[in-house]
PDB file of C-alpha atoms and ligand atoms in Angstrom:
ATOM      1  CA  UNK A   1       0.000   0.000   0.000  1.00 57.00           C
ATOM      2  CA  UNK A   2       1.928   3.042  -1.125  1.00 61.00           C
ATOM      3  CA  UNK A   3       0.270   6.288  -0.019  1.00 73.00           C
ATOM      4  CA  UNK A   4       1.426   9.919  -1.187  1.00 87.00           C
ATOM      5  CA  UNK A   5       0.151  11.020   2.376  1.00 96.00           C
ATOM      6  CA  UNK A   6       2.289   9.403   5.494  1.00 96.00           C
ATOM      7  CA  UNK A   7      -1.001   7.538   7.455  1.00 97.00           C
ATOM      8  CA  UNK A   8      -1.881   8.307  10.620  1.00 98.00           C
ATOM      9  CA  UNK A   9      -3.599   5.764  13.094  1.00 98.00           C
ATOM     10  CA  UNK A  10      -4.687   7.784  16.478  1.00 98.00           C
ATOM     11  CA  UNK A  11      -6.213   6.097  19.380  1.00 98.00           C
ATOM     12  CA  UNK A  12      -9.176   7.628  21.457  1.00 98.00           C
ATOM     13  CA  UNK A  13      -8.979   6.317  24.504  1.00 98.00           C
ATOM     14  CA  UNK A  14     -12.109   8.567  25.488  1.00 98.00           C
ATOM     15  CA  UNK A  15     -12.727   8.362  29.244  1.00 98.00           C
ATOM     16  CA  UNK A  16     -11.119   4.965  30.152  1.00 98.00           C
ATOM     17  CA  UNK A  17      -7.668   4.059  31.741  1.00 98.00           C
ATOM     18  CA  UNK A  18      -6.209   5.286  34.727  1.00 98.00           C
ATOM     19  CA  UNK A  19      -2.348   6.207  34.881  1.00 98.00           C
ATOM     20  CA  UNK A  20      -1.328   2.790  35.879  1.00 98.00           C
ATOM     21  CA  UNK A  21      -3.410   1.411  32.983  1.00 98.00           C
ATOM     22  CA  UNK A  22      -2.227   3.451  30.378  1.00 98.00           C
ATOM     23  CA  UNK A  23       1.296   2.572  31.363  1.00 98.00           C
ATOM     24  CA  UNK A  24       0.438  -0.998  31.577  1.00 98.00           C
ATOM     25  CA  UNK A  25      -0.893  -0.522  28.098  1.00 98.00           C
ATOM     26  CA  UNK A  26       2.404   0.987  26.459  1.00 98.00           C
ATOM     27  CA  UNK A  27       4.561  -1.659  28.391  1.00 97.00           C
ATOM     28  CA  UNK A  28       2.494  -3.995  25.995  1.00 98.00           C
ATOM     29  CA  UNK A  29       2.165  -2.089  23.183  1.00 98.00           C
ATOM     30  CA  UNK A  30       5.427  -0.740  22.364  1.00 97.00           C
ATOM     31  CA  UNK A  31       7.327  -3.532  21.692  1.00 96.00           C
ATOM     32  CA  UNK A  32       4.073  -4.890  19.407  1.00 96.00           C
ATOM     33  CA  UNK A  33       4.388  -1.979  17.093  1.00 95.00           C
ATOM     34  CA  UNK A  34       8.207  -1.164  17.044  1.00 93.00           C
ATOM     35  CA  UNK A  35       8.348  -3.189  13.485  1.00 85.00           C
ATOM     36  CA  UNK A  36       5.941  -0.046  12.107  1.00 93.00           C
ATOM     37  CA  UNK A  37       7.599   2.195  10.171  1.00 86.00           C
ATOM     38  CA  UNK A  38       5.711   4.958   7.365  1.00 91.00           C
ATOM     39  CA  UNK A  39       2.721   5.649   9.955  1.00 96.00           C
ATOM     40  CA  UNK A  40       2.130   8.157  12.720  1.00 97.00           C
ATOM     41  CA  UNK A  41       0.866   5.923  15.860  1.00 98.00           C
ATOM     42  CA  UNK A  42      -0.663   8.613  17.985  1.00 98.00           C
ATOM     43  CA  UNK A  43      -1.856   7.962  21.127  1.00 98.00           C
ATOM     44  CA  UNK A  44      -5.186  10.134  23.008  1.00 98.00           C
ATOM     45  CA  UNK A  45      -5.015   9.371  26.404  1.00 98.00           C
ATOM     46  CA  UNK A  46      -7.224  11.299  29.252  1.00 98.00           C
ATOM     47  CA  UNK A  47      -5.176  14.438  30.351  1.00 98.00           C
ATOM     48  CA  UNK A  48      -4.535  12.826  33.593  1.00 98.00           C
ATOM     49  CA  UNK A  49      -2.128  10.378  31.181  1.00 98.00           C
ATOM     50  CA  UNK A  50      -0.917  12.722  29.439  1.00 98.00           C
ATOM     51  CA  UNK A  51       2.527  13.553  31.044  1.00 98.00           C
ATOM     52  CA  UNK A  52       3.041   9.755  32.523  1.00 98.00           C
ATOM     53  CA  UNK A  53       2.947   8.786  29.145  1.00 98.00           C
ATOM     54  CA  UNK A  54       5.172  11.719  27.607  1.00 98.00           C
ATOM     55  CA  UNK A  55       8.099  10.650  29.632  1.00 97.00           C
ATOM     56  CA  UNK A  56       7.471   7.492  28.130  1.00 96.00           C
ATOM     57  CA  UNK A  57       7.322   8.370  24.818  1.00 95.00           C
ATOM     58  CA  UNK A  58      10.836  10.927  25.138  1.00 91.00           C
ATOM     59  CA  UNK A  59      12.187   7.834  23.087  1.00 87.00           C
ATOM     60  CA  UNK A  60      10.044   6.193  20.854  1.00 92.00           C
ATOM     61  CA  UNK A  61       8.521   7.256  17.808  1.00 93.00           C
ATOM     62  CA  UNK A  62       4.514   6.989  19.428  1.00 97.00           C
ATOM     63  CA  UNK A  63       3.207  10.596  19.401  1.00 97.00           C
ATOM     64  CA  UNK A  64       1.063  11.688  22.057  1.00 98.00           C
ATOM     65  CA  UNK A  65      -2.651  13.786  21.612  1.00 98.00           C
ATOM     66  CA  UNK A  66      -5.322  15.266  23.919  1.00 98.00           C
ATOM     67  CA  UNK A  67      -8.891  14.866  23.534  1.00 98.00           C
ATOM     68  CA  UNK A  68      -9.839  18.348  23.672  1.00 98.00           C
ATOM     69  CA  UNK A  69      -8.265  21.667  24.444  1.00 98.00           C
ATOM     70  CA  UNK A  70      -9.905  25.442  25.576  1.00 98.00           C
ATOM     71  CA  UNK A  71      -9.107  28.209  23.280  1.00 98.00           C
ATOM     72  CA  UNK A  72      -7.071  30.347  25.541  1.00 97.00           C
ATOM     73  CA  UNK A  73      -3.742  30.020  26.967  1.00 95.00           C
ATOM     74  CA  UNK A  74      -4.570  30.580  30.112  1.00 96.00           C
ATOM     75  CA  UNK A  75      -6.936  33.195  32.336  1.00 97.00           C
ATOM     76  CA  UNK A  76     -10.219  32.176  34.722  1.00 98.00           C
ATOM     77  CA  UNK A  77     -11.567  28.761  33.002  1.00 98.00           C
ATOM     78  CA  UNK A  78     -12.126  26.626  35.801  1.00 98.00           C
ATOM     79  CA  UNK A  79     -11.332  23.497  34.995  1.00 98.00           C
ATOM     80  CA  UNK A  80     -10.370  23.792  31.490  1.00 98.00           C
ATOM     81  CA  UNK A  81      -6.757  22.692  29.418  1.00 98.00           C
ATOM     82  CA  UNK A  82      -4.955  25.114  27.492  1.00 98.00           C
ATOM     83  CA  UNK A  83      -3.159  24.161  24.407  1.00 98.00           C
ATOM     84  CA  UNK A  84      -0.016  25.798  25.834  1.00 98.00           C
ATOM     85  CA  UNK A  85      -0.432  23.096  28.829  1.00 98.00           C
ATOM     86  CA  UNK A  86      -0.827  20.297  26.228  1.00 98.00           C
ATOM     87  CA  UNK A  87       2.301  21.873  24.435  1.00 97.00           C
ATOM     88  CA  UNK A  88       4.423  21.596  27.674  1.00 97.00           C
ATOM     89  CA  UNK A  89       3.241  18.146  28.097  1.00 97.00           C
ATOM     90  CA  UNK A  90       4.624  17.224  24.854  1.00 96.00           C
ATOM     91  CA  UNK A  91       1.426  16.936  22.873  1.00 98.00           C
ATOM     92  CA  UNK A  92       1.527  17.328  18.739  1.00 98.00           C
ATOM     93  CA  UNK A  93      -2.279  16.208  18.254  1.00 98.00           C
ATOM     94  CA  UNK A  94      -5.292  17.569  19.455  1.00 98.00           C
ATOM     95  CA  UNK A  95      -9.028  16.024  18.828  1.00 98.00           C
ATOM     96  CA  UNK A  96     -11.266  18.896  18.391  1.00 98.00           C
ATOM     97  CA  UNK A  97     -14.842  18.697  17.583  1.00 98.00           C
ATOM     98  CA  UNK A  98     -15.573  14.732  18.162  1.00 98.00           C
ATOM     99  CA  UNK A  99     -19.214  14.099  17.898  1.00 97.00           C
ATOM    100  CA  UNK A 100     -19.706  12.772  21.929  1.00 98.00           C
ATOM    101  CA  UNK A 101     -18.656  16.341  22.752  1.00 98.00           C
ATOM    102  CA  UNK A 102     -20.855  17.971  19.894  1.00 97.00           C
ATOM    103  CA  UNK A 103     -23.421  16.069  21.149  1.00 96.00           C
ATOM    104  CA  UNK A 104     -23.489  15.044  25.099  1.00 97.00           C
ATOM    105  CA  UNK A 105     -21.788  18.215  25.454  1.00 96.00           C
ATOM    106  CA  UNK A 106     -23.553  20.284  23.400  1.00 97.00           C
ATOM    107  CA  UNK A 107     -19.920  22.023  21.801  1.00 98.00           C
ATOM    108  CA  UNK A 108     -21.099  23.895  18.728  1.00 98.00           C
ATOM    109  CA  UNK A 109     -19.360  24.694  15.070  1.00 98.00           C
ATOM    110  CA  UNK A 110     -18.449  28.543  16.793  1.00 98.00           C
ATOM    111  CA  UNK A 111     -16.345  26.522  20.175  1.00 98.00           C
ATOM    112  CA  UNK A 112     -14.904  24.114  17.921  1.00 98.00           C
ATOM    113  CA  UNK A 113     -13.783  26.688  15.287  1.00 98.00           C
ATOM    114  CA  UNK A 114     -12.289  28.950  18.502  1.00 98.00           C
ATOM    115  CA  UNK A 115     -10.360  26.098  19.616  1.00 98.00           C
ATOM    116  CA  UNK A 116      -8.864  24.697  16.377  1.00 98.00           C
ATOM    117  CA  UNK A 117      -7.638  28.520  15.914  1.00 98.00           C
ATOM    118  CA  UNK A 118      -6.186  28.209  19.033  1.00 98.00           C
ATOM    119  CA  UNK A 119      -4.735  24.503  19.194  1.00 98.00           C
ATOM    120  CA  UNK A 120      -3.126  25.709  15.949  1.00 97.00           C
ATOM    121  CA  UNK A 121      -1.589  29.064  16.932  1.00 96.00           C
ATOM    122  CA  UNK A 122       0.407  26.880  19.709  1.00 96.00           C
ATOM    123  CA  UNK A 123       1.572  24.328  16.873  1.00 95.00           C
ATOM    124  CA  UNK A 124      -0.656  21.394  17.767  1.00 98.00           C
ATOM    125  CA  UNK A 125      -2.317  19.804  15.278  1.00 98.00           C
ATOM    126  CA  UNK A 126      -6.169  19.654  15.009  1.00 98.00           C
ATOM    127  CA  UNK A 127      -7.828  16.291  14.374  1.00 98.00           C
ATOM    128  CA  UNK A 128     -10.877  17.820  13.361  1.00 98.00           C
ATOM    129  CA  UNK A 129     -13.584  15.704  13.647  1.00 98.00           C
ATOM    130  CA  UNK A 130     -16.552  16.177  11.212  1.00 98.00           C
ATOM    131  CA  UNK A 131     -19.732  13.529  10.304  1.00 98.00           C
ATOM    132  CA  UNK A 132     -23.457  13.242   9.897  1.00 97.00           C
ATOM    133  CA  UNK A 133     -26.110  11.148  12.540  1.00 96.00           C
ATOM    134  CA  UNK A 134     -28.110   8.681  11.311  1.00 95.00           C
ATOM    135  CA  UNK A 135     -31.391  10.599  10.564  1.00 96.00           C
ATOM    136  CA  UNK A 136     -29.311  13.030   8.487  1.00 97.00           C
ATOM    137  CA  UNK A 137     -27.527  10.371   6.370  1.00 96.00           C
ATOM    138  CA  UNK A 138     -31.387   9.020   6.016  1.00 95.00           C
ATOM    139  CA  UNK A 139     -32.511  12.216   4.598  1.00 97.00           C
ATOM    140  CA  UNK A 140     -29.901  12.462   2.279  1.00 97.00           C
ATOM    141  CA  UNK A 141     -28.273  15.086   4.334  1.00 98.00           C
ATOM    142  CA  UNK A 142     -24.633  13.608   4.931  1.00 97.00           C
ATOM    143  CA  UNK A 143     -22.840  16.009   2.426  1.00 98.00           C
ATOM    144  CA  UNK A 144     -24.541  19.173   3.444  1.00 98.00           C
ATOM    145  CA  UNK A 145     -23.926  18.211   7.217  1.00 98.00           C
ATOM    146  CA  UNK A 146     -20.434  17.626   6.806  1.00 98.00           C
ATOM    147  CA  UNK A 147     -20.082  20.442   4.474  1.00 98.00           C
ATOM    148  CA  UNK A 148     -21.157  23.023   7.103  1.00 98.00           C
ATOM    149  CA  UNK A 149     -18.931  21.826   9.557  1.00 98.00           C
ATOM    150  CA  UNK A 150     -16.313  22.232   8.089  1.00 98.00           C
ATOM    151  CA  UNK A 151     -17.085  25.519   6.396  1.00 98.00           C
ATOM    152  CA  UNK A 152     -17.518  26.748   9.838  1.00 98.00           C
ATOM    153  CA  UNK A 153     -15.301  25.031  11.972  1.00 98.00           C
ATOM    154  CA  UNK A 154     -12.477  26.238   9.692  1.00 98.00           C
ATOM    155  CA  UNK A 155     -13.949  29.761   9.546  1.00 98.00           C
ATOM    156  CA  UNK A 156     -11.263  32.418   9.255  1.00 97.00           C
ATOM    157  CA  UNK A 157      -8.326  30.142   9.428  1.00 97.00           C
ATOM    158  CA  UNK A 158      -5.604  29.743   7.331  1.00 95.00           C
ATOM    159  CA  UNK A 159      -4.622  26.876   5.861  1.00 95.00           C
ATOM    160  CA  UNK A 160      -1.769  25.132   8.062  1.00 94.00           C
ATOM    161  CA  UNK A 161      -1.604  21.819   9.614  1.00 96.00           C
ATOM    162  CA  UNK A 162      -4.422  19.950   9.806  1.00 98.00           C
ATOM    163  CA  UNK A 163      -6.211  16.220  10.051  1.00 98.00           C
ATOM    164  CA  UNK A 164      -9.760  16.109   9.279  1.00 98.00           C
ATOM    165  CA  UNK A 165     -11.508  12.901  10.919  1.00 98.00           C
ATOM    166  CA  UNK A 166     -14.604  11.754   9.178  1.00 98.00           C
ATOM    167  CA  UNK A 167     -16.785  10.021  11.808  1.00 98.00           C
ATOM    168  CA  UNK A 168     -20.077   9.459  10.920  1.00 97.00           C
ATOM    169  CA  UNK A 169     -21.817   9.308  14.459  1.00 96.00           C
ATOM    170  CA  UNK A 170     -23.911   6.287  13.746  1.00 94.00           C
ATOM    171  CA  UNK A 171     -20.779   4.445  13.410  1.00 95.00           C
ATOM    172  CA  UNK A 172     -19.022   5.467  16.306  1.00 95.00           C
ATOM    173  CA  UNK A 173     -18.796   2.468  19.289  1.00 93.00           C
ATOM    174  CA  UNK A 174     -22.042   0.780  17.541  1.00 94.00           C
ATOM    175  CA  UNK A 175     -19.688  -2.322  15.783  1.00 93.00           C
ATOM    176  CA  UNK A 176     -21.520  -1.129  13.023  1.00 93.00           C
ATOM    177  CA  UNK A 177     -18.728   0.896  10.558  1.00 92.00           C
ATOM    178  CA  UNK A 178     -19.378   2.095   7.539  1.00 93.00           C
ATOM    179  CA  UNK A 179     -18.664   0.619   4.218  1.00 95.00           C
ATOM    180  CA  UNK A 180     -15.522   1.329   1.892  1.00 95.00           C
ATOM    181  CA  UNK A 181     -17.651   2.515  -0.137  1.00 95.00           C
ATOM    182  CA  UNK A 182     -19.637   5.569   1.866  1.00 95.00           C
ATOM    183  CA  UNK A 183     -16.042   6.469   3.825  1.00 97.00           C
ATOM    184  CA  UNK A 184     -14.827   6.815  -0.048  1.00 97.00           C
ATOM    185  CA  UNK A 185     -17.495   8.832  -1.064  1.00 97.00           C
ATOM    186  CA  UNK A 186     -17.524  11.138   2.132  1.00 98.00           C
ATOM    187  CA  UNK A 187     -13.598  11.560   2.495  1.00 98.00           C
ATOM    188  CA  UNK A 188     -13.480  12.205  -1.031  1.00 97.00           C
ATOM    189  CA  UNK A 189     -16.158  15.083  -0.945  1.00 98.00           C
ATOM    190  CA  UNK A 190     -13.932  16.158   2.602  1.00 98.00           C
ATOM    191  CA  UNK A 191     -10.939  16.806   0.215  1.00 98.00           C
ATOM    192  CA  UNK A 192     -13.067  18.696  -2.439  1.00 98.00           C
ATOM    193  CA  UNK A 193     -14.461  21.068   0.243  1.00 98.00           C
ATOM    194  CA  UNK A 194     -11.248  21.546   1.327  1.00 98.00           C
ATOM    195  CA  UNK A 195      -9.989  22.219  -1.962  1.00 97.00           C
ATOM    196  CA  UNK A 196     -12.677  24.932  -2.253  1.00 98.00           C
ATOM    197  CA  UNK A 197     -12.512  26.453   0.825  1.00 97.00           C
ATOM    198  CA  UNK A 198      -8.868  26.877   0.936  1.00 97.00           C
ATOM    199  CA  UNK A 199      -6.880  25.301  -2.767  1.00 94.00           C
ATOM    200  CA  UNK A 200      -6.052  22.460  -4.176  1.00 96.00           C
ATOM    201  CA  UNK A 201      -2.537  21.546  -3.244  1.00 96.00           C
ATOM    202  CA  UNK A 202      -3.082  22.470   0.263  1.00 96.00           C
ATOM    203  CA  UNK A 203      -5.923  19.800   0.226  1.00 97.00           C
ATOM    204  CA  UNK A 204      -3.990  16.845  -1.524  1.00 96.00           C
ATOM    205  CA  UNK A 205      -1.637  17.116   1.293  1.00 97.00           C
ATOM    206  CA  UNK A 206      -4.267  17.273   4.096  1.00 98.00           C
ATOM    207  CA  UNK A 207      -4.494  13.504   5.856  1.00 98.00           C
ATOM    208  CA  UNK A 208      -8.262  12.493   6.297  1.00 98.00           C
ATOM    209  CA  UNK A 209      -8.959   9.772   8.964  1.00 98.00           C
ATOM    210  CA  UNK A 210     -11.677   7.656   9.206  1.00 98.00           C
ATOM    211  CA  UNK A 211     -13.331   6.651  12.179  1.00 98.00           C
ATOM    212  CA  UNK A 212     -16.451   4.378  13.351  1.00 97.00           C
ATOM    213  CA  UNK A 213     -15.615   0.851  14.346  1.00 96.00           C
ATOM    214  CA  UNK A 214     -12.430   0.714  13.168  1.00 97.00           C
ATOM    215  CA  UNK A 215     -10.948  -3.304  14.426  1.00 97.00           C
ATOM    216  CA  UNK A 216      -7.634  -5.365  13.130  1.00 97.00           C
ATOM    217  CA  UNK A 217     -10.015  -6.853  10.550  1.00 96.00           C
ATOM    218  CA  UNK A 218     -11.602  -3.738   8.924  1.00 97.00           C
ATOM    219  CA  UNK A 219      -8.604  -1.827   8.794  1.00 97.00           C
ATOM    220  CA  UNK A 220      -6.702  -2.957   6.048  1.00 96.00           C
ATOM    221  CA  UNK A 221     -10.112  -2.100   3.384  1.00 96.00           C
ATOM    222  CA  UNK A 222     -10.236   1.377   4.615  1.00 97.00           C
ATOM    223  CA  UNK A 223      -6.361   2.034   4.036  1.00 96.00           C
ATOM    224  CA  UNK A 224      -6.885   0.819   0.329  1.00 95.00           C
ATOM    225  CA  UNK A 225      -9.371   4.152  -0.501  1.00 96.00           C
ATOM    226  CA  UNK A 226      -7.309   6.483  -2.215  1.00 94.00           C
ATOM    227  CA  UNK A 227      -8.821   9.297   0.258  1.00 95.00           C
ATOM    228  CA  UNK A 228      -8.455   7.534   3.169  1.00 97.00           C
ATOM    229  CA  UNK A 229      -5.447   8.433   4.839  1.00 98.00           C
ATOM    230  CA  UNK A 230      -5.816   6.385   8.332  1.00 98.00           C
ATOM    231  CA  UNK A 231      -7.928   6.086  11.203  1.00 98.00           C
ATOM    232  CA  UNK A 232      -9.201   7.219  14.784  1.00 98.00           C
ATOM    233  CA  UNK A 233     -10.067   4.104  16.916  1.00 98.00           C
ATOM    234  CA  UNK A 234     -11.822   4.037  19.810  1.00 98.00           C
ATOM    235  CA  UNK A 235     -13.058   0.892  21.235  1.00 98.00           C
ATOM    236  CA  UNK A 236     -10.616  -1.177  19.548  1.00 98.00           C
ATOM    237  CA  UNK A 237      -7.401   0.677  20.323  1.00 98.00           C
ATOM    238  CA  UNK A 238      -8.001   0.012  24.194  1.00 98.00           C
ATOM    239  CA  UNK A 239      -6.052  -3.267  24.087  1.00 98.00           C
ATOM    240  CA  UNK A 240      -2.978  -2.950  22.999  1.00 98.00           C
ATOM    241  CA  UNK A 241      -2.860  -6.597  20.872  1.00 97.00           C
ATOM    242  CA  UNK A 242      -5.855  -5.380  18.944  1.00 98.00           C
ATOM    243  CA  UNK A 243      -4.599  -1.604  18.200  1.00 98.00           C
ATOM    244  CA  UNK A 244      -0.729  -3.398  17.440  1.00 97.00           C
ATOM    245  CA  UNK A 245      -2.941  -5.573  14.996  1.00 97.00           C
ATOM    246  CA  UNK A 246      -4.362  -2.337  13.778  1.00 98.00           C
ATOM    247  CA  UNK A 247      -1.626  -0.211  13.549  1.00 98.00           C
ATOM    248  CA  UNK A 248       0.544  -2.763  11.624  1.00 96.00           C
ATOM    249  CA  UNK A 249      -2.717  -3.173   8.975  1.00 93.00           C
ATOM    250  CA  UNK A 250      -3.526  -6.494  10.506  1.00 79.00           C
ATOM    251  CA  UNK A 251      -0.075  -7.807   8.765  1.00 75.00           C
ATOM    252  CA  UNK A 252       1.348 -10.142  11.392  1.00 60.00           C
ATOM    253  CA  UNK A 253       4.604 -10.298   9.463  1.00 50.00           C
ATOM    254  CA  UNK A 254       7.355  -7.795  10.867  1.00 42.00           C
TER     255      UNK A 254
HETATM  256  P1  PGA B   1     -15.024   3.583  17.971  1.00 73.94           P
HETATM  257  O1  PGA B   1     -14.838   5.150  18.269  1.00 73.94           O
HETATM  258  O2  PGA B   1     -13.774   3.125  17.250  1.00 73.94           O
HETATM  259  O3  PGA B   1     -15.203   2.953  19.312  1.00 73.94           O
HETATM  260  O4  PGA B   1     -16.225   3.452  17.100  1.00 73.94           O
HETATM  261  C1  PGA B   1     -14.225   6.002  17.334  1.00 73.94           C
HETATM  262  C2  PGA B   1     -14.154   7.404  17.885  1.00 73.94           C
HETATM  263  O5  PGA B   1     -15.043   7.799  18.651  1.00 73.94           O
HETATM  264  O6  PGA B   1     -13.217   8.156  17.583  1.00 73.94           O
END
C-alpha cells in the first residue's frame, strides 16, 4: 500500500484508563508496534495520562494527543486545558470537535472553530472531527452536514496543519462501521471542500482519517481508498494486541 500522504492511526482512549493502565498498556504495546515504520501511531489518552505517558514516549517514535483543548492560553476557566499546557506536556495532536462532545456536550461549530484557531496558533495539530447522525444520512443530508462543519469550523483560518476525521456518528462504538464505499465517497467530498474552501494543493496534502468501528479486521479495506489516509479508533485501540494488529494493517509479518 503506497500512499502519497504518510497515514496516521490515532487512538481515542475517550474516558477509560487510569495512569497505571495506560502505562500498563504501552509496556504492551510498544514492543508490538516497534516493526511499524511509514505511519504516525498517535496515542489520546485522558489528560490525567498525558505527562506519565510523555516521559514514556521521550524515546520512541509513538506521538502523544489530547482529547480536547480550551481556546485560551490561560486566564479564569475553571477546569479547562490550554493548548499551551498540552504543548508543555509534549502533545503534537489535538481532537477537536468529536461528535460525543458535539453532542453530550452540546460544543457547537463557533467553540470548535475557537479552539482549532487556538490549538493551531500553539503548533498542535487539530484532528478535526466532522460527520453526519443517522437521521441526516437518512434524509440524504450527509454532504450538506459535513459540508457546514467544516465551512464553519475552519472559519477564518488559514490553511496550516491539519487532520480532518470523518466520523459518521452512527458508526461510532455501535460495531456497526461504515462501508468502503460511503467512507470513499464522504472523504473524497472532505478533500473537495477543502480544496474549495482553501486550494487544491493544500488539500492533496491534508491527511483524512476515518473513524467508526475501526478493528484489526476492517482496517486494512479502509487504508486501500485512495482518500483515506488512516484512522481514529476508539473501542478497539483500548487493548494494545488489537490496536498493534491495527496499527501494523492487521499484517502479522514484521
Ligand atoms: P469507535 O470510536 O472506534 O469505538 O467506534 C471512534 C471514535 O469515537 O473516535
Amino acid at each position: 500500500m503506497f500512499k502519497f500522504r504518510k497515514p496516521l492511526i490515532a487512538a481515542n482512549w475517550k474516558m477509560h484508563k487510569t495512569v497505571t493502565e495506560s502505562l500498563s498498556f504501552v509496556k504492551e504495546f510498544l514492543p508490538l508496534a516497534a516493526g511499524v515504520r511509514d505511519i504516525d501511531i498517535v496515542i489520546c489518552p485522558p489528560f490525567t495520562a498525558l505527562l506519565a505517558l510523555s516521559m514514556v514516549f521521550e524515546n520512541s517514535p509513538i506521538k502523544l494527543g489530547a482529547q480536547d483543548v480550551f481556546w485560551a492560553n490561560q486566564g479564569a476557566y475553571t477546569g479547562e486545558i490550554s493548548p499551551l499546557m498540552l504543548q508543555d506536556l509534549g502533545c503534537q495532536y489535538v481532537i477537536i470537535g468529536h461528535s460525543e462532545r458535539r453532542h453530550i456536550i452540546e460544543e457547537n461549530d463557533l467553540i470548535i472553530n475557537r479552539k482549532i484557531s487556538a490549538a493551531k496558533q500553539t503548533n498542535l495539530t487539530p484532528i478535526f472531527c466532522v460527520g453526519e447522525t443517522l437521521p441526516e444520512r437518512e434524509k440524504g443530508l450527509a454532504r450538506e452536514i459535513v459540508q457546514q462543519q467544516l465551512e464553519k469550523g475552519l472559519q477564518d483560518l488559514t490553511a496550516g496543519e491539519l487532520v480532518v476525521a470523518y466520523e459518521p456518528v452512527w458508526a461510532i462504538g455501535t460495531g456497526i462501521n461504515a462501508s468502503p464505499a460511503d467512507a470513499r465517497e464522504m472523504t473524497g467530498f472532505i478533500r473537495e471542500q477543502l480544496a474549495i474552501l482553501y486550494d487544491r494543493t493544500w488539500a492533496e496534502g491534508v491527511r483524512i482519517l476515518y473513524g467508526g468501528s475501526v478493528k484489526p479486521d476492517n482496517i486494512a479495506q479502509f487504508m486501500n481508498e485512495p482518500d483515506i489516509d488512516g484512522a481514529l479508533v476508539g473501542g478497539a485501540s483500548l487493548k494494545a494486541a488489537d490496536f498493534a494488529r491495527i496499527v501494523r494493517l492487521n499484517d502479522n509479518g514484521s
